[in-house]
Each structure stands twice: as structure tokens, then as C-alpha cells.
Short mmCIF file of C-alpha atoms and ligand atoms in Angstrom, two decimals:
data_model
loop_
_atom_site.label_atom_id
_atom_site.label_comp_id
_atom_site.label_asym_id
_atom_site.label_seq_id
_atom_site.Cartn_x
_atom_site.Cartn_y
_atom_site.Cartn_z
CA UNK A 1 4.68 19.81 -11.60
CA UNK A 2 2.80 16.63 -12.80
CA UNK A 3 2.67 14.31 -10.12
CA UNK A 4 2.41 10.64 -11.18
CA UNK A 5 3.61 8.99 -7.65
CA UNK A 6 0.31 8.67 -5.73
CA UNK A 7 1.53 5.11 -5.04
CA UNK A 8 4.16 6.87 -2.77
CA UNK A 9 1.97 9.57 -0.97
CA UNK A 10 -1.54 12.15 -1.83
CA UNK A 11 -1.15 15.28 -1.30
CA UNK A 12 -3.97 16.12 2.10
CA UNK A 13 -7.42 16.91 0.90
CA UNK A 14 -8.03 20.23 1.89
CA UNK A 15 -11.53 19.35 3.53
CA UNK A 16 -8.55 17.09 5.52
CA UNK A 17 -6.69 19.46 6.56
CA UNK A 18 -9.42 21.82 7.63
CA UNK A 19 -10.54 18.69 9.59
CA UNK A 20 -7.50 18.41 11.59
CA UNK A 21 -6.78 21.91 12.19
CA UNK A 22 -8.69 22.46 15.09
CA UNK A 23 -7.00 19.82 17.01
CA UNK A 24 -3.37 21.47 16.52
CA UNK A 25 -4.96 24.83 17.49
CA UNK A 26 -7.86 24.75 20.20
CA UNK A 27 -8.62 21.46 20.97
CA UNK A 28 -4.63 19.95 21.55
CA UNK A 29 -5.19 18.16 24.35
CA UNK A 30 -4.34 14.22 25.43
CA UNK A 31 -7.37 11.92 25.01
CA UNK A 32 -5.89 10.17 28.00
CA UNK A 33 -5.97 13.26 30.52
CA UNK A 34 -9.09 12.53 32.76
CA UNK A 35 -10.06 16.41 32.80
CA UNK A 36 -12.46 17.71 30.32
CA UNK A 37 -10.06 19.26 27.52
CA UNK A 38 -8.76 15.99 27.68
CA UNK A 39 -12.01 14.09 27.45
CA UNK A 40 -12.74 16.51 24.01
CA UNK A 41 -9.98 14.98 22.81
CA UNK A 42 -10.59 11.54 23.87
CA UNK A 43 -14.55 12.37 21.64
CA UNK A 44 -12.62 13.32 18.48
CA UNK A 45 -10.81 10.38 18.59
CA UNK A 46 -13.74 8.07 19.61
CA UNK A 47 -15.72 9.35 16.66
CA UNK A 48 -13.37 9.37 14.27
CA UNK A 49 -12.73 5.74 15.22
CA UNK A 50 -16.23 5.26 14.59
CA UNK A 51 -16.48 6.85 10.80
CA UNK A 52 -13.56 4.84 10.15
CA UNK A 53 -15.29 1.58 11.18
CA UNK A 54 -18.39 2.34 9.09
CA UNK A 55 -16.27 3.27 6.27
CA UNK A 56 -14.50 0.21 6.72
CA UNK A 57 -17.50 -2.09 7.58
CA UNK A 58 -16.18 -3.26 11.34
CA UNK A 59 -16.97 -2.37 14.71
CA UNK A 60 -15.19 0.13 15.92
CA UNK A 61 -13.61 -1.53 18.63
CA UNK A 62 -11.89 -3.54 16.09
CA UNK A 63 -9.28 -0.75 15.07
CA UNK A 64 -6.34 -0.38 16.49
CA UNK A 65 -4.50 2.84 15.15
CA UNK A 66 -1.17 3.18 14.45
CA UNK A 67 1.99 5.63 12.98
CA UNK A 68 1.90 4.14 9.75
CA UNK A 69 1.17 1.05 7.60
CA UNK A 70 4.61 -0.09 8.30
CA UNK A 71 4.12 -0.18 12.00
CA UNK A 72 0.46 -1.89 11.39
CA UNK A 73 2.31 -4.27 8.84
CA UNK A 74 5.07 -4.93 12.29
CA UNK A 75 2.07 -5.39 14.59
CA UNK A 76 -0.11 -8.20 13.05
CA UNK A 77 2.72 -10.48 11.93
CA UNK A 78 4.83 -9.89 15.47
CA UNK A 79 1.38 -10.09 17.52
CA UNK A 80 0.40 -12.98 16.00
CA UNK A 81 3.95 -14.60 15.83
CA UNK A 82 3.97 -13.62 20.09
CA UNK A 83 0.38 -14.42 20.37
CA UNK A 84 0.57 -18.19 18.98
CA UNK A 85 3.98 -18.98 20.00
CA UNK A 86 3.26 -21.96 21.63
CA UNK A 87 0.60 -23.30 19.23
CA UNK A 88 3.51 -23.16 16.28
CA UNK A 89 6.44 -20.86 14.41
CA UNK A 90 4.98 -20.70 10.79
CA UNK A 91 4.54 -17.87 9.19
CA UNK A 92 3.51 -18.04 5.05
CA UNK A 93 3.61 -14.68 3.00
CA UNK A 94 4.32 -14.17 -0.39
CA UNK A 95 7.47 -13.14 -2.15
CA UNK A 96 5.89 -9.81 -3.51
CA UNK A 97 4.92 -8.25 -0.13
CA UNK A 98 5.96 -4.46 0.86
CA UNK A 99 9.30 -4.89 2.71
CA UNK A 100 7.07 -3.45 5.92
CA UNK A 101 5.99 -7.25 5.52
CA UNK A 102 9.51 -8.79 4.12
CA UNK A 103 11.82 -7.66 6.62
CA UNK A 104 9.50 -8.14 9.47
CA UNK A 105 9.35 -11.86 8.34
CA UNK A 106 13.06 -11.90 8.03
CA UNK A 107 13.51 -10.27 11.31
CA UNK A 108 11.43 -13.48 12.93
CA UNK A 109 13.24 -15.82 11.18
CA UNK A 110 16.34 -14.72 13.36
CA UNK A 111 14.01 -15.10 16.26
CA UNK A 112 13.33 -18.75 15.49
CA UNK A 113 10.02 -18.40 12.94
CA UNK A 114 10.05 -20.37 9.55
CA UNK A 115 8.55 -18.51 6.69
CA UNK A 116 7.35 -19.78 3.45
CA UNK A 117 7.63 -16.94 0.87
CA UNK A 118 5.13 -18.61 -1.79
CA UNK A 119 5.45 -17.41 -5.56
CA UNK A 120 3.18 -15.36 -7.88
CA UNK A 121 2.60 -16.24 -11.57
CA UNK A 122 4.56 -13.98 -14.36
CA UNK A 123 1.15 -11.48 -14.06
CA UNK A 124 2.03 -10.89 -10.31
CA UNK A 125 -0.82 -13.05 -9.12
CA UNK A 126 -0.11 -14.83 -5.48
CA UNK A 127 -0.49 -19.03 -6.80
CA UNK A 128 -3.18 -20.26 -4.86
CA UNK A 129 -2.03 -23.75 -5.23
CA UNK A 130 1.48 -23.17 -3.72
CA UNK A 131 -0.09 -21.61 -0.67
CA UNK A 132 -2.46 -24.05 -0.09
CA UNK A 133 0.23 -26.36 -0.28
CA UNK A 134 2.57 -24.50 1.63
CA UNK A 135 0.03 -24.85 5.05
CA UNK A 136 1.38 -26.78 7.63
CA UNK A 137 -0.31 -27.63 11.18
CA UNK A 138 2.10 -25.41 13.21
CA UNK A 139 1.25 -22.29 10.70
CA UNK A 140 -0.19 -19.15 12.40
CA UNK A 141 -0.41 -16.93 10.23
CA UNK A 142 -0.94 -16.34 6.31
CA UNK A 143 0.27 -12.75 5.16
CA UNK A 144 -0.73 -11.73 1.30
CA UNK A 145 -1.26 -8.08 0.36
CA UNK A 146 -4.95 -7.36 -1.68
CA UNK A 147 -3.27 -4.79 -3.94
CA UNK A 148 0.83 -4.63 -4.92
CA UNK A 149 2.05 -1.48 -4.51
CA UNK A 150 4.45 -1.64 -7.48
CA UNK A 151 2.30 -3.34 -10.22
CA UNK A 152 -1.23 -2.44 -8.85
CA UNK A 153 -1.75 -6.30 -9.41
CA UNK A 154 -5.19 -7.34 -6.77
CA UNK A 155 -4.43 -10.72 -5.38
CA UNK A 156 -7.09 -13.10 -4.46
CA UNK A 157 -7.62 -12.60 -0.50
CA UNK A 158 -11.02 -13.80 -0.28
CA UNK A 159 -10.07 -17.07 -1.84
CA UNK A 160 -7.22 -17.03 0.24
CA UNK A 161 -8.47 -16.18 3.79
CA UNK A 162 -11.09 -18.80 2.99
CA UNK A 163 -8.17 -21.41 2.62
CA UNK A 164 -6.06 -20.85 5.24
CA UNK A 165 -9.66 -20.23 7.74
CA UNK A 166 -10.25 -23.74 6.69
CA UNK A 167 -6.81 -24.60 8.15
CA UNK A 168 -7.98 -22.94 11.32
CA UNK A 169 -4.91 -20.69 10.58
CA UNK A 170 -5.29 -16.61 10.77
CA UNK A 171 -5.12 -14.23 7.82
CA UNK A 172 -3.83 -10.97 7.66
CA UNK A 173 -3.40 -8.50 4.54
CA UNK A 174 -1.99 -5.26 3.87
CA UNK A 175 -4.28 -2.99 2.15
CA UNK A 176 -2.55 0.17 2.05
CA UNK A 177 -2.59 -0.02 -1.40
CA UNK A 178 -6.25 -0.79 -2.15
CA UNK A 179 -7.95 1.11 0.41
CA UNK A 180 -10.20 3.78 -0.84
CA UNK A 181 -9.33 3.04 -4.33
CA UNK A 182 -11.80 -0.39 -4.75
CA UNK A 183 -15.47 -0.27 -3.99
CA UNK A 184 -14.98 -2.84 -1.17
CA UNK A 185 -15.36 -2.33 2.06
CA UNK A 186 -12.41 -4.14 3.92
CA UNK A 187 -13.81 -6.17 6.40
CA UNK A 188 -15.60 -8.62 4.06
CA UNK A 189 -11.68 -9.60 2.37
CA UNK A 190 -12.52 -12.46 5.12
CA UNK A 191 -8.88 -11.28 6.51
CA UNK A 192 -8.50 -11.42 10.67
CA UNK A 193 -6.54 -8.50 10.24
CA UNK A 194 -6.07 -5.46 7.98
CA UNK A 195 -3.54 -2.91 7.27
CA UNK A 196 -4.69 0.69 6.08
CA UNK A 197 -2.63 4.09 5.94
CA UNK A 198 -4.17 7.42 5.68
CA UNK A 199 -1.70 8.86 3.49
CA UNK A 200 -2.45 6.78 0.75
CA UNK A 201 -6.23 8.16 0.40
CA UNK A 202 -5.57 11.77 0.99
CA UNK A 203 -4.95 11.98 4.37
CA UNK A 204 -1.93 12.71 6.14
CA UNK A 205 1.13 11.26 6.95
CA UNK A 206 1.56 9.41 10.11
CA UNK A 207 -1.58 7.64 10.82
CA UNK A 208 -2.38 4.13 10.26
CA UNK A 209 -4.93 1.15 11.49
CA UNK A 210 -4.78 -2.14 12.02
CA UNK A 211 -8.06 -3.95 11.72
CA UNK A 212 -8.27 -6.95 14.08
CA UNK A 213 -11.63 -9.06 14.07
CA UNK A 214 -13.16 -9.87 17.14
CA UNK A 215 -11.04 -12.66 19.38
CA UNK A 216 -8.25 -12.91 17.25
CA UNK A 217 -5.25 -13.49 19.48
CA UNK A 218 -2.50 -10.06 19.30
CA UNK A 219 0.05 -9.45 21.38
CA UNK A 220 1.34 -6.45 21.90
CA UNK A 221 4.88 -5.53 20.45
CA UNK A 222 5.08 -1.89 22.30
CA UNK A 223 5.36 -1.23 26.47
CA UNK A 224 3.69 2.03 27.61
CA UNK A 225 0.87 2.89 28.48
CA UNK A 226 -2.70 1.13 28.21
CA UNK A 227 -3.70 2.78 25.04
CA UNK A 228 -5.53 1.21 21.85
CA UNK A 229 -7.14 -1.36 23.91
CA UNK A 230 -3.42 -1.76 25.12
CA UNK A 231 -2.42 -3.17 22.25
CA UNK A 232 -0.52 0.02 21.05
CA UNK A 233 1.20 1.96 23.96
CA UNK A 234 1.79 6.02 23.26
CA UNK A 235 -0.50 9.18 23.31
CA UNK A 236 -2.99 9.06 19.99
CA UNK A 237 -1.90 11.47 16.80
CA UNK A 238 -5.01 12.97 17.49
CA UNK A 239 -5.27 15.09 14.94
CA UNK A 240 -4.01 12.85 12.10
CA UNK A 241 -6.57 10.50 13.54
CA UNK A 242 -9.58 12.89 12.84
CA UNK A 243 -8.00 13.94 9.16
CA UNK A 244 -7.78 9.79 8.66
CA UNK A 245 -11.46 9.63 9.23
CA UNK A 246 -12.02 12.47 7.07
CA UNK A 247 -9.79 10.92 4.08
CA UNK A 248 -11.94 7.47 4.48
CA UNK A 249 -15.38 9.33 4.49
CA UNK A 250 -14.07 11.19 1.13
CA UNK A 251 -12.43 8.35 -0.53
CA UNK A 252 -15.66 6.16 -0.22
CA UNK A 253 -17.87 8.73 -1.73
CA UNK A 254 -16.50 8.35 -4.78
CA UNK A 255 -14.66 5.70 -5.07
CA UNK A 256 -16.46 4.15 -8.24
CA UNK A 257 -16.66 7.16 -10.38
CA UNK A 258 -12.86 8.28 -9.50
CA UNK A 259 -11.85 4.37 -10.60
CA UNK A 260 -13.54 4.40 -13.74
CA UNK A 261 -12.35 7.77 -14.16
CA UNK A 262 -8.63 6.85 -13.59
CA UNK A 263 -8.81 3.59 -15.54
CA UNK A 264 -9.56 5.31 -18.46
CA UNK A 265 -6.40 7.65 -18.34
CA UNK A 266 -4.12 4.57 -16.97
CA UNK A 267 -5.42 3.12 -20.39
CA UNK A 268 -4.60 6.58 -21.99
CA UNK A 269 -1.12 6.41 -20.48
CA UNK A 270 -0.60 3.22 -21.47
CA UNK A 271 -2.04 2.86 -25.21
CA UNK A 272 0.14 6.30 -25.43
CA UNK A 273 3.37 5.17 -24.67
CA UNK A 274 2.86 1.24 -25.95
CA UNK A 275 1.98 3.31 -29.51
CA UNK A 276 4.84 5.47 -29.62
CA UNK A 277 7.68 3.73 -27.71
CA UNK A 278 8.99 -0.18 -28.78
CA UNK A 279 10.28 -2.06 -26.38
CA UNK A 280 7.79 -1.73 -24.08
CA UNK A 281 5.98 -3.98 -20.98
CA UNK A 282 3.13 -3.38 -18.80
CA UNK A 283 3.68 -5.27 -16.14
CA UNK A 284 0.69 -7.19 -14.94
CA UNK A 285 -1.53 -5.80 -17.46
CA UNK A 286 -3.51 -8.87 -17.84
CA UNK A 287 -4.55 -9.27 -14.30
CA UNK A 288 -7.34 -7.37 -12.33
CA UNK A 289 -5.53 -4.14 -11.26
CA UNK A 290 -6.28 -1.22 -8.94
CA UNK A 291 -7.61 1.39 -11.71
CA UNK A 292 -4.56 4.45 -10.76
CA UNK A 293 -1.24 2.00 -11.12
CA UNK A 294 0.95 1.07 -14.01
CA UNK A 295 4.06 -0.39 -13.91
CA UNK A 296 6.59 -0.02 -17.24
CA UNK A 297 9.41 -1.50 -18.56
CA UNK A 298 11.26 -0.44 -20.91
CA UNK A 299 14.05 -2.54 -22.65
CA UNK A 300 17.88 -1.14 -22.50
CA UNK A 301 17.38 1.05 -20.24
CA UNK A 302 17.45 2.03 -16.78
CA UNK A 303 13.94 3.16 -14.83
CA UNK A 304 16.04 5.21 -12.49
CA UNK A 305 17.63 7.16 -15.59
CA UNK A 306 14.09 7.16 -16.90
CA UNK A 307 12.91 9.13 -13.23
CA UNK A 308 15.49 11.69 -13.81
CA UNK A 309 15.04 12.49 -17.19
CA UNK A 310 11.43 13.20 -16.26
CA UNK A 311 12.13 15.16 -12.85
CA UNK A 312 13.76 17.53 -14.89
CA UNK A 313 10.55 18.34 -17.17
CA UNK A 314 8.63 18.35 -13.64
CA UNK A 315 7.47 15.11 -13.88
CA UNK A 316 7.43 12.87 -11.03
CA UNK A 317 7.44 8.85 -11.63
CA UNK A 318 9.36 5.98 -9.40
CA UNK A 319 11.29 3.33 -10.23
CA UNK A 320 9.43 -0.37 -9.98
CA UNK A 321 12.53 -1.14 -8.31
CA UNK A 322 13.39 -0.61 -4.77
CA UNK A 323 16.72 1.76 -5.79
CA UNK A 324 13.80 4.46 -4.56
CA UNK A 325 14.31 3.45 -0.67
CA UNK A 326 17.93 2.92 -0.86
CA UNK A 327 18.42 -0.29 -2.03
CA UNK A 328 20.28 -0.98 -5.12
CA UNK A 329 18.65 -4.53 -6.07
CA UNK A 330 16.42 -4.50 -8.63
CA UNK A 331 12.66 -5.25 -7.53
CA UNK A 332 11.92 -8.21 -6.05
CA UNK A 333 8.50 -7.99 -7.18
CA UNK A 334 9.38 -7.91 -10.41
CA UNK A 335 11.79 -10.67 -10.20
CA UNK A 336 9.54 -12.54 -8.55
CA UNK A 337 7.15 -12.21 -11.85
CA UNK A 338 9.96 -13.55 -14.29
CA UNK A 339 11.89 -10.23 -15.20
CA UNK A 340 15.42 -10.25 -15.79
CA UNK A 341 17.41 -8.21 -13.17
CA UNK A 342 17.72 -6.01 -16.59
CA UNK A 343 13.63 -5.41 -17.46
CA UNK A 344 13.21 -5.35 -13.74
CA UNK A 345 16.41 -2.29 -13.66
CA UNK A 346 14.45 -0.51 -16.85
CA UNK A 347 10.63 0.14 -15.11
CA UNK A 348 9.02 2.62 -14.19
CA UNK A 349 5.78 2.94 -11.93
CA UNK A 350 3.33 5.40 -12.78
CA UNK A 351 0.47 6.33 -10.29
CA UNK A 352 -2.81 8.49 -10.82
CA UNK A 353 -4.54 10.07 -8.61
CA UNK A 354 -7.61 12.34 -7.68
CA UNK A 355 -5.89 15.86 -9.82
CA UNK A 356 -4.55 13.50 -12.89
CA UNK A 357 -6.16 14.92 -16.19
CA UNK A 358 -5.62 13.76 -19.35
CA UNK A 359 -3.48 16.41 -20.92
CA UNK A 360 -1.33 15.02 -17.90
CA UNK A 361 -0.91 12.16 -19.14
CA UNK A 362 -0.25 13.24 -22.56
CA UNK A 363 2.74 15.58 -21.79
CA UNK A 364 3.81 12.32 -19.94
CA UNK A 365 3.47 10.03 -22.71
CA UNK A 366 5.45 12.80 -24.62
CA UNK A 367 8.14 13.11 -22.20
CA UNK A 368 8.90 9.67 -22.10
CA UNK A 369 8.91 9.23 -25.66
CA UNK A 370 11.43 11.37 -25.96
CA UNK A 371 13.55 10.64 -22.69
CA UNK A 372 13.60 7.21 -23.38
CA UNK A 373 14.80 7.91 -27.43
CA UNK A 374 17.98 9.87 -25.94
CA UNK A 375 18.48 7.46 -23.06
CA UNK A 376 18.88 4.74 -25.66
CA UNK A 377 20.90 6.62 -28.11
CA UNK A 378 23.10 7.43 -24.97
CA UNK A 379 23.51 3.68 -24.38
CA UNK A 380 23.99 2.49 -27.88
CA UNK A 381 26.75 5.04 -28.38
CA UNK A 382 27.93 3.81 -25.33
CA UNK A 383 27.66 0.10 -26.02
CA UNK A 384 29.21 0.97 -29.32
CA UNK A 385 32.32 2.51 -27.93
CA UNK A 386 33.20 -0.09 -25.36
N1 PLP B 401 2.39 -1.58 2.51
C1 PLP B 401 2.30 -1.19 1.23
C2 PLP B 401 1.69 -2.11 0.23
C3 PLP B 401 2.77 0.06 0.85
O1 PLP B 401 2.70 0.45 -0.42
C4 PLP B 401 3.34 0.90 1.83
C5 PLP B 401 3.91 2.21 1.46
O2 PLP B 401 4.32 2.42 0.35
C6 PLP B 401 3.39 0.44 3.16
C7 PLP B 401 2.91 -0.80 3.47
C8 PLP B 401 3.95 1.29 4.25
O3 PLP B 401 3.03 2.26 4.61
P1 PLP B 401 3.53 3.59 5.40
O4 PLP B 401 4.18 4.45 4.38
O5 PLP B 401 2.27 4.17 5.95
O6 PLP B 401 4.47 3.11 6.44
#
């Protein structure tokens, strides 16, 4: 298999997943129980939280972990939303978010929020002007990703903290996308609050931060127990905690030599295929990118045909639209850039990651070559008989 859908999930590094064995084997207990198994676990977490912060450039008190970057994404814009109720009920995010960010927006709107969805230029880039614009004195909260998930495409969130700060109005961003794959450390974005997933970086599924600066008003959106600061009721994932801390010390060790590394085959991959397919767009590709995503359209054709016709030679890609999670519109990412439903329906989105080599990315290039050659011949027999 040649797996080209880091975007979507890492496989665990194995230094990871020694990490977190212990804690499924010998040391399971509940960092809440007051005993001393108990308090073990309660260390293990404690430290982890700590590398994390380090990693991350915050105080460790500032993290907040969660079950996934959905439910951090669900946290910062409803426990800001609950937390500034009364000081106003605007919201303004962009239109290229992660739906972990578009349908929680939505689902406030029914509660009585307004949301400004603000646009991007036709390189995927969040326009600066129209948020600035787009502040109002009862907005709360400014919500703009620092790296798209379908394009790669990093948007300005220093510059755009900085505005909406000067607004006196919080800024969050979800950085499950960038995290561990820029040499930045997160806190200084300037955001108030950050979203990060472990599975992303080579950790494992099902745990997730929020970071939330120092005094910035959160309410929380779960009832339990006193957890997290009690900001996130239930018993710590203990063990996908410590492999989370693991997966950030890694990813930081080398995150400048693996970028430069997988720039030069996402330029590979996409000299390849621009040289021996026509038709062909790289979304984005003139904007500042994280180094492992492309995103691919091809005209006449349809990206999800495209994804088959590589499965089958063991090669795994996703659409750039969302017909991956179920939904049969064509990206709204990409629409939001200028495509036609059509060149939004025919991409593809490629994603390197830490065991991509280059002859990779040459069977790749050659697989699509010739997929996308029989996919069109299919269609233009097709076209020509109807
Ligand atoms: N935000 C972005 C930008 C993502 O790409 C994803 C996952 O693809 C998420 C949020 C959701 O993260 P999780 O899979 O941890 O829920």
C-alpha cells in the first residue's frame, strides 16, 4: 500500500505506541482515584500535560484535553458563545473552515448567534479586509483555521488575531492541520485559543487539546465531573494522553528537516503529474502551504472515480470534496476559491507524510496518468453516446 492520506490520519509512531502501552497494561488506573495507583496515573497525565505545553510554548495549565479536534473545535466556539452571551451573539469564521467549525456555527445560529462566514481569495487565502470589515461591537469571537485541511493553504492568523485583539474581540484557530508540520510553536499565532489533535502528528486517535490563554472566558459545554480544570467533565484517555505527548516531542524534533524533505516530493508529485497529465490544477499552489498537502483537479472528471481507480493499485488518495464523510456536495472549500461545482467534483487531495519516498510518488504520478487517461476515455465515449 502507498498511503497518500496523512491529511486524514498517521499511522502511531512506534516510540508512541510503546509510550502508551504501559498505561493499558500496568499502570490503568483513574487519575481521579485519590489512592496511589490512581495518583500514578494522575503523574502521567500531569507530565505529559507538561511536554505538551513546552512543545507547544504555553503553560501547562493552559491545556485543556479533549477526544478529538472536533470536540476541541465544539468547545472554544460554544464556550465562548456561553461565556460572552451577554456581552453579544457574533460569531465571524470563514467559509473554508473544517465542518467541526461549520456546523458548530450553524448549530448556534439555531440557538440565536449570527455568524459572518467571510470569503477567501481564488488561492484559498482568508481576505483580511472582509474580516476586518466584518467586526462588529457585539462580536465575540473570530474563528479562522492556520492551515486548510483540503488545500494545505496557511492563512494569516497572526495578522488576524492582531485585528480582531484590537477589537477587544477573542481569537480562536484550529490547528489540527498545521501542528507539528510548521516550525512554529502555537502559542505565539497570538490566538486565545487553539485546536490540536494527536492523530494528525503520529499519535493516536482519540486525543485532542484545546489551548486556552490565561483569563480567557470558557464555559463549559459538558456536565460531569470536575475534570480539566472543569472545563471538560469525564475520566482522562490516559493513555492516549501520554502517546499525544510523545507524538508532539517527536514531531518537533524534526519538524524542519521532515518539511523540507516533504516539499521537495509534493513538488515531485506535482511537476510529475502537471508534466504528464493536461488538464490539470493545483489548487492553492501560489500561496504559502503546509510542505505534505496538495490538492488536484483534474478537468472532466470525477476525484471520487479518480480515488477508486487508485485504491485498486493500493493507492490511497481523498477526494477535495466532502463525498469522503458522506456528503455528496462538492467542497465547499473549493467553491469557496472559485471552482465550478465540476473542477471542485474532479480533485483529488494528496497528503505526505513521515514514510513517503520518492519512488512513492512516482508510481503515483504513474497511476494517475494512466487512471485519469481511461477515466476520460470512459467519459468521452460516454458523452459521445448520449
Ligand atoms: N479540523 C481540521 C482542520 C481537520 O482537518 C480535522 C480532521 O480532519 C478536524 C478538525 C477534526 O479533528 P478530529 O479528527 O481529531 O476530530
Amino acid at each position: 500500500m502507498i498511503y497518500l492520506d496523512h491529511n486524514a490520519t498517521t499511522p502511531v509512531d512506534r516510540r508512541v505506541f510503546e509510550a502508551m502501552v504501559p498505561f493499558f497494561q500496568e499502570r490503568w488506573g483513574n487519575p481521579s482515584s485519590p489512592y496511589r495507583f490512581g495518583n500514578q496515573a494522575r503523574a502521567a497525565v500531569e507530565l505529559a500535560r507538561k511536554r505538551i505545553a513546552d512543545g507547544f510554548g504555553c503553560k501547562p495549565t493552559e491545556l485543556v484535553f479533549c477526544s478529538s479536534g472536533t470536540e476541541s473545535d465544539n468547545l472554544a466556539l460554544r464556550g465562548v458563545a456561553r461565556a460572552l452571551r451577554s456581552k453579544g451573539n457574533h460569531i465571524v469564521t470563514s467559509a473554508i473552515e473544517h465542518h467541526a467549525v461549520l456546523h458548530t456555527c450553524k448549530a448556534l445560529e439555531g440557538e440565536g448567534f449570527q455568524v459572518t462566514y467571510v470569503p477567501v481569495t481564488s488561492d484559498g487565502v482568508v481576505d483580511v479586509e472582509s474580516l476586518a470589515g466584518s467586526l462588529r461591537n457585539d462580536t465575540v469571537l473570530v474563528s479562522v483555521m492556520h492551515a486548510n485541511n483540503e488545500t494545505g493553504v496557511v492563512q494569516p492568523v497572526e495578522e488576524l488575531a492582531a485585528l480582531a485583539h484590537r477589537r477587544g474581540v477573542l481569537f480562536h484557530t484550529d490547528a489540527v492541520q498545521s501542528a507539528g508540520k510548521l516550525p512554529r510553536r502555537l502559542a505565539d499565532l497570538g490566538a486565545d485559543l487553539v485546536t490540536f489533535s494527536a492523530h494528525k502528528l503520529y499519535g493516536p486517535k482519540g486525543a485532542a487539546a484545546l489551548y486556552v490563554r490565561e483569563g480567557t472566558p470558557l464555559a463549559s459545554v459538558t456536565t460531569g465531573g470536575a475534570q480539566e480544570h472543569g472545563i471538560r467533565a469525564g475520566t482522562e484517555n490516559v493513555a492516549g494522553i501520554v502517546g499525544f505527548a510523545e507524538a508532539v516531542a517527536l514531531a518537533f524534533e524534526k519538524v524542519e528537516s521532515e518539511g523540507g524533505r516533504l516539499r521537495a516530493l509534493r513538488d515531485r508529485l506535482e511537476r510529475g503529474v502537471t508534466s504528464a497529465v493536461r488538464g490539470v490544477r493545483i489548487n492553492g499552489a501560489t500561496a504559502l502551504r503546509v510542505p505534505n498537502t496538495s490538492s488536484l483537479s483534474f478537468e472532466d472528471i470525477d476525484g471520487e472515480s479518480i480515488v477508486l481507480g487508485l485504491d485498486v493499485q493500493g493507492i490511497c488518495v481523498s477526494t477535495g470534496s466532502a463525498c469522503s464523510t458522506g456528503e455528496p456536495e462538492p467542497s465547499h472549500v473549493l467553491r469557496a476559491m472559485g471552482l465550478s461545482p465540476r473542477d471542485a467534483q474532479g480533485t483529488i487531495r494528496v497528503s505526505l507524510g513521515h514514510e513517503t519516498r520518492e519512488e512513492h510518488i512516482d508510481t503515483t504520478v504513474r497511476a494517475l496518468k494512466e487512471t485519469v487517461a481511461r477515466l476520460r476515455k470512459i467519459s468521452s465515449v460516454r458523452g459521445a453516446a448520449e
